[in-house]
Amino acid sequence: MRKSMIAVATVTLALALSSCGNSNGAGNATAQDQQQLVNDTTAPAAASGDIGTAVKTKTGVSVEISQPAQFTPGKFVSQNLTAGNTNNSFTIKVTNGGTTPLDLSTMVVTSSTGAAQSCVDVLDADNGFAGAPMDPVAAGASVEIKWATSCVGKVGAPLTISIAVNGENLAELKGVLA
């Protein structure tokens, strides 16, 4: 009886897991879309400057990133962080100086400490790092987004943070790891 129950559970699990896949090629489209997003965000930034100061694009969108600060990830952090990395948090303030709502749900934050040393985003709801906002920013309004990264590098290493929305590289700001 026990072997029958285990066999039934195994078959049920296998069927459930196999239904998670998609054999119609949509998975490839997703990978292509993701690669296109990466390619689009490597264009020169519409505005650039230093971390801690606001930069403004020609379309009126202003981006400011606060000075990074060290933080300790919570118990339920989204991924395994590499021991020895420097964990920094900061606030991204986006002001929509345009005439239409700005959809930040497609916001991509890219951080790096050097050509071959990238940082990873940290999602940690316990500390308020929940990712991009889902509600559009109305014309004339601002939003502050708590963000965190885990970077290869020591305190004082150069840090570059780029913000892209809808595939447009809005801002690139430079500073140092805290």
mmCIF file with all atom_site columns, C-alpha atoms in Angstrom:
data_model
loop_
_atom_site.group_PDB
_atom_site.id
_atom_site.type_symbol
_atom_site.label_atom_id
_atom_site.label_alt_id
_atom_site.label_comp_id
_atom_site.label_asym_id
_atom_site.label_entity_id
_atom_site.label_seq_id
_atom_site.pdbx_PDB_ins_code
_atom_site.Cartn_x
_atom_site.Cartn_y
_atom_site.Cartn_z
_atom_site.occupancy
_atom_site.B_iso_or_equiv
_atom_site.pdbx_formal_charge
_atom_site.auth_seq_id
_atom_site.auth_comp_id
_atom_site.auth_asym_id
_atom_site.auth_atom_id
_atom_site.pdbx_PDB_model_num
ATOM 1   C CA . MET A 1 1   ? 0.000  0.000  0.000   1.00 0.00 ? 1   MET A CA 1
ATOM 2   C CA . ARG A 1 2   ? 2.786  2.421  0.915   1.00 0.00 ? 2   ARG A CA 1
ATOM 3   C CA . LYS A 1 3   ? 4.623  1.777  -2.386  1.00 0.00 ? 3   LYS A CA 1
ATOM 4   C CA . SER A 1 4   ? 1.377  2.459  -4.283  1.00 0.00 ? 4   SER A CA 1
ATOM 5   C CA . MET A 1 5   ? 0.917  5.774  -2.460  1.00 0.00 ? 5   MET A CA 1
ATOM 6   C CA . ILE A 1 6   ? 4.504  6.784  -3.226  1.00 0.00 ? 6   ILE A CA 1
ATOM 7   C CA . ALA A 1 7   ? 4.088  5.830  -6.891  1.00 0.00 ? 7   ALA A CA 1
ATOM 8   C CA . VAL A 1 8   ? 0.857  7.845  -7.169  1.00 0.00 ? 8   VAL A CA 1
ATOM 9   C CA . ALA A 1 9   ? 2.470  10.857 -5.471  1.00 0.00 ? 9   ALA A CA 1
ATOM 10  C CA . THR A 1 10  ? 5.502  10.643 -7.773  1.00 0.00 ? 10  THR A CA 1
ATOM 11  C CA . VAL A 1 11  ? 3.369  10.468 -10.928 1.00 0.00 ? 11  VAL A CA 1
ATOM 12  C CA . THR A 1 12  ? 1.191  13.367 -9.719  1.00 0.00 ? 12  THR A CA 1
ATOM 13  C CA . LEU A 1 13  ? 4.260  15.472 -8.992  1.00 0.00 ? 13  LEU A CA 1
ATOM 14  C CA . ALA A 1 14  ? 5.797  14.655 -12.383 1.00 0.00 ? 14  ALA A CA 1
ATOM 15  C CA . LEU A 1 15  ? 2.587  15.635 -14.178 1.00 0.00 ? 15  LEU A CA 1
ATOM 16  C CA . ALA A 1 16  ? 2.292  18.845 -12.198 1.00 0.00 ? 16  ALA A CA 1
ATOM 17  C CA . LEU A 1 17  ? 5.873  19.833 -12.947 1.00 0.00 ? 17  LEU A CA 1
ATOM 18  C CA . SER A 1 18  ? 5.610  18.972 -16.624 1.00 0.00 ? 18  SER A CA 1
ATOM 19  C CA . SER A 1 19  ? 2.583  21.247 -16.973 1.00 0.00 ? 19  SER A CA 1
ATOM 20  C CA . CYS A 1 20  ? 4.725  24.188 -15.845 1.00 0.00 ? 20  CYS A CA 1
ATOM 21  C CA . GLY A 1 21  ? 6.694  24.134 -19.089 1.00 0.00 ? 21  GLY A CA 1
ATOM 22  C CA . ASN A 1 22  ? 5.577  25.634 -22.373 1.00 0.00 ? 22  ASN A CA 1
ATOM 23  C CA . SER A 1 23  ? 6.366  23.789 -25.574 1.00 0.00 ? 23  SER A CA 1
ATOM 24  C CA . ASN A 1 24  ? 4.926  26.347 -28.008 1.00 0.00 ? 24  ASN A CA 1
ATOM 25  C CA . GLY A 1 25  ? 8.160  28.343 -28.307 1.00 0.00 ? 25  GLY A CA 1
ATOM 26  C CA . ALA A 1 26  ? 7.012  31.199 -26.046 1.00 0.00 ? 26  ALA A CA 1
ATOM 27  C CA . GLY A 1 27  ? 9.943  30.503 -23.756 1.00 0.00 ? 27  GLY A CA 1
ATOM 28  C CA . ASN A 1 28  ? 12.324 31.423 -26.577 1.00 0.00 ? 28  ASN A CA 1
ATOM 29  C CA . ALA A 1 29  ? 10.398 34.642 -27.210 1.00 0.00 ? 29  ALA A CA 1
ATOM 30  C CA . THR A 1 30  ? 10.828 35.531 -23.550 1.00 0.00 ? 30  THR A CA 1
ATOM 31  C CA . ALA A 1 31  ? 14.580 34.953 -23.734 1.00 0.00 ? 31  ALA A CA 1
ATOM 32  C CA . GLN A 1 32  ? 14.727 37.071 -26.889 1.00 0.00 ? 32  GLN A CA 1
ATOM 33  C CA . ASP A 1 33  ? 12.693 39.819 -25.213 1.00 0.00 ? 33  ASP A CA 1
ATOM 34  C CA . GLN A 1 34  ? 15.036 39.763 -22.233 1.00 0.00 ? 34  GLN A CA 1
ATOM 35  C CA . GLN A 1 35  ? 18.094 39.982 -24.486 1.00 0.00 ? 35  GLN A CA 1
ATOM 36  C CA . GLN A 1 36  ? 16.492 42.882 -26.384 1.00 0.00 ? 36  GLN A CA 1
ATOM 37  C CA . LEU A 1 37  ? 15.906 44.663 -23.062 1.00 0.00 ? 37  LEU A CA 1
ATOM 38  C CA . VAL A 1 38  ? 19.583 44.215 -22.175 1.00 0.00 ? 38  VAL A CA 1
ATOM 39  C CA . ASN A 1 39  ? 20.632 45.479 -25.609 1.00 0.00 ? 39  ASN A CA 1
ATOM 40  C CA . ASP A 1 40  ? 18.308 48.488 -25.390 1.00 0.00 ? 40  ASP A CA 1
ATOM 41  C CA . THR A 1 41  ? 19.591 49.544 -21.983 1.00 0.00 ? 41  THR A CA 1
ATOM 42  C CA . THR A 1 42  ? 23.215 49.615 -23.125 1.00 0.00 ? 42  THR A CA 1
ATOM 43  C CA . ALA A 1 43  ? 22.577 52.781 -25.169 1.00 0.00 ? 43  ALA A CA 1
ATOM 44  C CA . PRO A 1 44  ? 24.097 55.960 -23.728 1.00 0.00 ? 44  PRO A CA 1
ATOM 45  C CA . ALA A 1 45  ? 22.160 57.372 -20.780 1.00 0.00 ? 45  ALA A CA 1
ATOM 46  C CA . ALA A 1 46  ? 19.820 60.301 -21.385 1.00 0.00 ? 46  ALA A CA 1
ATOM 47  C CA . ALA A 1 47  ? 21.292 61.947 -18.260 1.00 0.00 ? 47  ALA A CA 1
ATOM 48  C CA . SER A 1 48  ? 24.403 61.283 -16.208 1.00 0.00 ? 48  SER A CA 1
ATOM 49  C CA . GLY A 1 49  ? 26.015 62.610 -13.083 1.00 0.00 ? 49  GLY A CA 1
ATOM 50  C CA . ASP A 1 50  ? 27.094 61.742 -9.568  1.00 0.00 ? 50  ASP A CA 1
ATOM 51  C CA . ILE A 1 51  ? 25.264 59.684 -6.984  1.00 0.00 ? 51  ILE A CA 1
ATOM 52  C CA . GLY A 1 52  ? 23.691 62.099 -4.511  1.00 0.00 ? 52  GLY A CA 1
ATOM 53  C CA . THR A 1 53  ? 22.665 64.649 -7.149  1.00 0.00 ? 53  THR A CA 1
ATOM 54  C CA . ALA A 1 54  ? 19.588 64.781 -9.379  1.00 0.00 ? 54  ALA A CA 1
ATOM 55  C CA . VAL A 1 55  ? 19.984 64.448 -13.139 1.00 0.00 ? 55  VAL A CA 1
ATOM 56  C CA . LYS A 1 56  ? 17.266 65.402 -15.628 1.00 0.00 ? 56  LYS A CA 1
ATOM 57  C CA . THR A 1 57  ? 16.502 64.027 -19.086 1.00 0.00 ? 57  THR A CA 1
ATOM 58  C CA . LYS A 1 58  ? 15.330 66.140 -22.052 1.00 0.00 ? 58  LYS A CA 1
ATOM 59  C CA . THR A 1 59  ? 11.840 64.667 -21.550 1.00 0.00 ? 59  THR A CA 1
ATOM 60  C CA . GLY A 1 60  ? 11.708 66.111 -18.026 1.00 0.00 ? 60  GLY A CA 1
ATOM 61  C CA . VAL A 1 61  ? 12.254 62.931 -16.006 1.00 0.00 ? 61  VAL A CA 1
ATOM 62  C CA . SER A 1 62  ? 14.533 63.553 -13.031 1.00 0.00 ? 62  SER A CA 1
ATOM 63  C CA . VAL A 1 63  ? 16.441 60.741 -11.307 1.00 0.00 ? 63  VAL A CA 1
ATOM 64  C CA . GLU A 1 64  ? 18.335 61.019 -8.034  1.00 0.00 ? 64  GLU A CA 1
ATOM 65  C CA . ILE A 1 65  ? 20.068 58.213 -6.164  1.00 0.00 ? 65  ILE A CA 1
ATOM 66  C CA . SER A 1 66  ? 20.947 58.735 -2.510  1.00 0.00 ? 66  SER A CA 1
ATOM 67  C CA . GLN A 1 67  ? 24.422 57.960 -1.209  1.00 0.00 ? 67  GLN A CA 1
ATOM 68  C CA . PRO A 1 68  ? 24.696 54.185 -0.647  1.00 0.00 ? 68  PRO A CA 1
ATOM 69  C CA . ALA A 1 69  ? 24.722 52.799 2.880   1.00 0.00 ? 69  ALA A CA 1
ATOM 70  C CA . GLN A 1 70  ? 25.670 49.343 4.129   1.00 0.00 ? 70  GLN A CA 1
ATOM 71  C CA . PHE A 1 71  ? 22.827 47.073 5.212   1.00 0.00 ? 71  PHE A CA 1
ATOM 72  C CA . THR A 1 72  ? 22.341 43.594 6.599   1.00 0.00 ? 72  THR A CA 1
ATOM 73  C CA . PRO A 1 73  ? 19.954 41.420 4.559   1.00 0.00 ? 73  PRO A CA 1
ATOM 74  C CA . GLY A 1 74  ? 16.932 40.013 6.376   1.00 0.00 ? 74  GLY A CA 1
ATOM 75  C CA . LYS A 1 75  ? 16.159 36.366 7.019   1.00 0.00 ? 75  LYS A CA 1
ATOM 76  C CA . PHE A 1 76  ? 13.980 36.035 3.909   1.00 0.00 ? 76  PHE A CA 1
ATOM 77  C CA . VAL A 1 77  ? 16.229 37.741 1.338   1.00 0.00 ? 77  VAL A CA 1
ATOM 78  C CA . SER A 1 78  ? 15.401 36.744 -2.251  1.00 0.00 ? 78  SER A CA 1
ATOM 79  C CA . GLN A 1 79  ? 18.636 34.975 -3.148  1.00 0.00 ? 79  GLN A CA 1
ATOM 80  C CA . ASN A 1 80  ? 21.770 33.512 -1.691  1.00 0.00 ? 80  ASN A CA 1
ATOM 81  C CA . LEU A 1 81  ? 24.217 36.355 -1.340  1.00 0.00 ? 81  LEU A CA 1
ATOM 82  C CA . THR A 1 82  ? 27.909 35.707 -1.832  1.00 0.00 ? 82  THR A CA 1
ATOM 83  C CA . ALA A 1 83  ? 29.968 35.955 1.337   1.00 0.00 ? 83  ALA A CA 1
ATOM 84  C CA . GLY A 1 84  ? 32.471 38.787 1.066   1.00 0.00 ? 84  GLY A CA 1
ATOM 85  C CA . ASN A 1 85  ? 30.275 40.944 -1.190  1.00 0.00 ? 85  ASN A CA 1
ATOM 86  C CA . THR A 1 86  ? 29.458 44.467 -0.073  1.00 0.00 ? 86  THR A CA 1
ATOM 87  C CA . ASN A 1 87  ? 25.725 44.959 0.492   1.00 0.00 ? 87  ASN A CA 1
ATOM 88  C CA . ASN A 1 88  ? 24.525 48.523 -0.132  1.00 0.00 ? 88  ASN A CA 1
ATOM 89  C CA . SER A 1 89  ? 21.113 50.147 -0.061  1.00 0.00 ? 89  SER A CA 1
ATOM 90  C CA . PHE A 1 90  ? 19.978 53.456 -1.488  1.00 0.00 ? 90  PHE A CA 1
ATOM 91  C CA . THR A 1 91  ? 16.854 55.354 -2.465  1.00 0.00 ? 91  THR A CA 1
ATOM 92  C CA . ILE A 1 92  ? 15.984 56.097 -6.075  1.00 0.00 ? 92  ILE A CA 1
ATOM 93  C CA . LYS A 1 93  ? 13.846 59.215 -6.459  1.00 0.00 ? 93  LYS A CA 1
ATOM 94  C CA . VAL A 1 94  ? 12.115 59.566 -9.808  1.00 0.00 ? 94  VAL A CA 1
ATOM 95  C CA . THR A 1 95  ? 10.239 62.776 -10.630 1.00 0.00 ? 95  THR A CA 1
ATOM 96  C CA . ASN A 1 96  ? 8.011  62.739 -13.688 1.00 0.00 ? 96  ASN A CA 1
ATOM 97  C CA . GLY A 1 97  ? 8.358  66.173 -15.271 1.00 0.00 ? 97  GLY A CA 1
ATOM 98  C CA . GLY A 1 98  ? 6.608  64.934 -18.410 1.00 0.00 ? 98  GLY A CA 1
ATOM 99  C CA . THR A 1 99  ? 2.978  65.329 -19.405 1.00 0.00 ? 99  THR A CA 1
ATOM 100 C CA . THR A 1 100 ? 1.903  61.673 -19.253 1.00 0.00 ? 100 THR A CA 1
ATOM 101 C CA . PRO A 1 101 ? 2.140  59.022 -16.515 1.00 0.00 ? 101 PRO A CA 1
ATOM 102 C CA . LEU A 1 102 ? 5.497  57.220 -16.286 1.00 0.00 ? 102 LEU A CA 1
ATOM 103 C CA . ASP A 1 103 ? 5.261  53.427 -15.972 1.00 0.00 ? 103 ASP A CA 1
ATOM 104 C CA . LEU A 1 104 ? 8.129  52.273 -13.745 1.00 0.00 ? 104 LEU A CA 1
ATOM 105 C CA . SER A 1 105 ? 6.991  48.636 -13.672 1.00 0.00 ? 105 SER A CA 1
ATOM 106 C CA . THR A 1 106 ? 9.566  47.974 -16.419 1.00 0.00 ? 106 THR A CA 1
ATOM 107 C CA . MET A 1 107 ? 12.376 49.702 -14.512 1.00 0.00 ? 107 MET A CA 1
ATOM 108 C CA . VAL A 1 108 ? 15.733 47.949 -14.692 1.00 0.00 ? 108 VAL A CA 1
ATOM 109 C CA . VAL A 1 109 ? 18.486 48.937 -12.269 1.00 0.00 ? 109 VAL A CA 1
ATOM 110 C CA . THR A 1 110 ? 21.985 47.872 -13.277 1.00 0.00 ? 110 THR A CA 1
ATOM 111 C CA . SER A 1 111 ? 24.857 48.312 -10.836 1.00 0.00 ? 111 SER A CA 1
ATOM 112 C CA . SER A 1 112 ? 28.521 47.512 -11.281 1.00 0.00 ? 112 SER A CA 1
ATOM 113 C CA . THR A 1 113 ? 31.840 48.018 -9.585  1.00 0.00 ? 113 THR A CA 1
ATOM 114 C CA . GLY A 1 114 ? 33.954 47.495 -12.678 1.00 0.00 ? 114 GLY A CA 1
ATOM 115 C CA . ALA A 1 115 ? 33.914 46.071 -16.181 1.00 0.00 ? 115 ALA A CA 1
ATOM 116 C CA . ALA A 1 116 ? 33.750 42.417 -15.103 1.00 0.00 ? 116 ALA A CA 1
ATOM 117 C CA . GLN A 1 117 ? 32.312 42.846 -11.621 1.00 0.00 ? 117 GLN A CA 1
ATOM 118 C CA . SER A 1 118 ? 28.564 43.250 -11.576 1.00 0.00 ? 118 SER A CA 1
ATOM 119 C CA . CYS A 1 119 ? 26.259 43.666 -8.643  1.00 0.00 ? 119 CYS A CA 1
ATOM 120 C CA . VAL A 1 120 ? 23.033 41.754 -8.067  1.00 0.00 ? 120 VAL A CA 1
ATOM 121 C CA . ASP A 1 121 ? 19.758 43.317 -6.995  1.00 0.00 ? 121 ASP A CA 1
ATOM 122 C CA . VAL A 1 122 ? 18.525 42.278 -3.579  1.00 0.00 ? 122 VAL A CA 1
ATOM 123 C CA . LEU A 1 123 ? 14.812 41.829 -2.956  1.00 0.00 ? 123 LEU A CA 1
ATOM 124 C CA . ASP A 1 124 ? 14.213 41.868 0.767   1.00 0.00 ? 124 ASP A CA 1
ATOM 125 C CA . ALA A 1 125 ? 10.666 42.840 1.747   1.00 0.00 ? 125 ALA A CA 1
ATOM 126 C CA . ASP A 1 126 ? 11.546 42.727 5.445   1.00 0.00 ? 126 ASP A CA 1
ATOM 127 C CA . ASN A 1 127 ? 13.854 45.698 4.845   1.00 0.00 ? 127 ASN A CA 1
ATOM 128 C CA . GLY A 1 128 ? 11.544 47.441 2.333   1.00 0.00 ? 128 GLY A CA 1
ATOM 129 C CA . PHE A 1 129 ? 13.404 46.433 -0.848  1.00 0.00 ? 129 PHE A CA 1
ATOM 130 C CA . ALA A 1 130 ? 10.481 45.251 -2.974  1.00 0.00 ? 130 ALA A CA 1
ATOM 131 C CA . GLY A 1 131 ? 11.600 46.174 -6.496  1.00 0.00 ? 131 GLY A CA 1
ATOM 132 C CA . ALA A 1 132 ? 10.048 48.507 -9.047  1.00 0.00 ? 132 ALA A CA 1
ATOM 133 C CA . PRO A 1 133 ? 6.708  50.126 -8.240  1.00 0.00 ? 133 PRO A CA 1
ATOM 134 C CA . MET A 1 134 ? 3.662  48.807 -10.093 1.00 0.00 ? 134 MET A CA 1
ATOM 135 C CA . ASP A 1 135 ? 1.701  52.086 -10.110 1.00 0.00 ? 135 ASP A CA 1
ATOM 136 C CA . PRO A 1 136 ? 2.547  54.702 -12.767 1.00 0.00 ? 136 PRO A CA 1
ATOM 137 C CA . VAL A 1 137 ? 3.989  58.020 -11.592 1.00 0.00 ? 137 VAL A CA 1
ATOM 138 C CA . ALA A 1 138 ? 1.587  60.815 -12.553 1.00 0.00 ? 138 ALA A CA 1
ATOM 139 C CA . ALA A 1 139 ? 2.849  63.838 -14.476 1.00 0.00 ? 139 ALA A CA 1
ATOM 140 C CA . GLY A 1 140 ? 4.405  66.245 -11.976 1.00 0.00 ? 140 GLY A CA 1
ATOM 141 C CA . ALA A 1 141 ? 4.623  63.593 -9.232  1.00 0.00 ? 141 ALA A CA 1
ATOM 142 C CA . SER A 1 142 ? 7.587  61.853 -7.601  1.00 0.00 ? 142 SER A CA 1
ATOM 143 C CA . VAL A 1 143 ? 8.201  58.428 -6.140  1.00 0.00 ? 143 VAL A CA 1
ATOM 144 C CA . GLU A 1 144 ? 10.961 57.155 -3.855  1.00 0.00 ? 144 GLU A CA 1
ATOM 145 C CA . ILE A 1 145 ? 12.019 53.537 -4.259  1.00 0.00 ? 145 ILE A CA 1
ATOM 146 C CA . LYS A 1 146 ? 14.183 51.694 -1.746  1.00 0.00 ? 146 LYS A CA 1
ATOM 147 C CA . TRP A 1 147 ? 16.750 49.553 -3.575  1.00 0.00 ? 147 TRP A CA 1
ATOM 148 C CA . ALA A 1 148 ? 19.568 47.237 -2.524  1.00 0.00 ? 148 ALA A CA 1
ATOM 149 C CA . THR A 1 149 ? 22.500 45.558 -4.234  1.00 0.00 ? 149 THR A CA 1
ATOM 150 C CA . SER A 1 150 ? 25.185 43.062 -3.354  1.00 0.00 ? 150 SER A CA 1
ATOM 151 C CA . CYS A 1 151 ? 28.454 43.855 -5.121  1.00 0.00 ? 151 CYS A CA 1
ATOM 152 C CA . VAL A 1 152 ? 31.864 42.360 -5.621  1.00 0.00 ? 152 VAL A CA 1
ATOM 153 C CA . GLY A 1 153 ? 34.232 44.951 -4.221  1.00 0.00 ? 153 GLY A CA 1
ATOM 154 C CA . LYS A 1 154 ? 35.213 46.654 -1.028  1.00 0.00 ? 154 LYS A CA 1
ATOM 155 C CA . VAL A 1 155 ? 34.094 49.897 0.573   1.00 0.00 ? 155 VAL A CA 1
ATOM 156 C CA . GLY A 1 156 ? 35.296 52.781 -1.591  1.00 0.00 ? 156 GLY A CA 1
ATOM 157 C CA . ALA A 1 157 ? 35.270 50.816 -4.867  1.00 0.00 ? 157 ALA A CA 1
ATOM 158 C CA . PRO A 1 158 ? 33.814 52.722 -7.832  1.00 0.00 ? 158 PRO A CA 1
ATOM 159 C CA . LEU A 1 159 ? 30.070 52.148 -8.254  1.00 0.00 ? 159 LEU A CA 1
ATOM 160 C CA . THR A 1 160 ? 27.992 52.869 -11.359 1.00 0.00 ? 160 THR A CA 1
ATOM 161 C CA . ILE A 1 161 ? 24.199 52.655 -11.220 1.00 0.00 ? 161 ILE A CA 1
ATOM 162 C CA . SER A 1 162 ? 22.069 52.868 -14.371 1.00 0.00 ? 162 SER A CA 1
ATOM 163 C CA . ILE A 1 163 ? 18.289 53.261 -14.463 1.00 0.00 ? 163 ILE A CA 1
ATOM 164 C CA . ALA A 1 164 ? 16.334 52.191 -17.561 1.00 0.00 ? 164 ALA A CA 1
ATOM 165 C CA . VAL A 1 165 ? 12.583 52.365 -18.141 1.00 0.00 ? 165 VAL A CA 1
ATOM 166 C CA . ASN A 1 166 ? 10.797 50.826 -21.131 1.00 0.00 ? 166 ASN A CA 1
ATOM 167 C CA . GLY A 1 167 ? 14.177 49.991 -22.653 1.00 0.00 ? 167 GLY A CA 1
ATOM 168 C CA . GLU A 1 168 ? 15.350 53.625 -22.507 1.00 0.00 ? 168 GLU A CA 1
ATOM 169 C CA . ASN A 1 169 ? 18.499 54.235 -20.495 1.00 0.00 ? 169 ASN A CA 1
ATOM 170 C CA . LEU A 1 170 ? 17.329 57.225 -18.430 1.00 0.00 ? 170 LEU A CA 1
ATOM 171 C CA . ALA A 1 171 ? 20.229 57.858 -16.092 1.00 0.00 ? 171 ALA A CA 1
ATOM 172 C CA . GLU A 1 172 ? 23.700 56.734 -15.146 1.00 0.00 ? 172 GLU A CA 1
ATOM 173 C CA . LEU A 1 173 ? 25.110 57.876 -11.830 1.00 0.00 ? 173 LEU A CA 1
ATOM 174 C CA . LYS A 1 174 ? 28.558 57.244 -10.398 1.00 0.00 ? 174 LYS A CA 1
ATOM 175 C CA . GLY A 1 175 ? 29.850 57.062 -6.858  1.00 0.00 ? 175 GLY A CA 1
ATOM 176 C CA . VAL A 1 176 ? 31.503 54.572 -4.510  1.00 0.00 ? 176 VAL A CA 1
ATOM 177 C CA . LEU A 1 177 ? 30.448 51.559 -2.438  1.00 0.00 ? 177 LEU A CA 1
ATOM 178 C CA . ALA A 1 178 ? 29.673 52.319 1.199   1.00 0.00 ? 178 ALA A CA 1
#
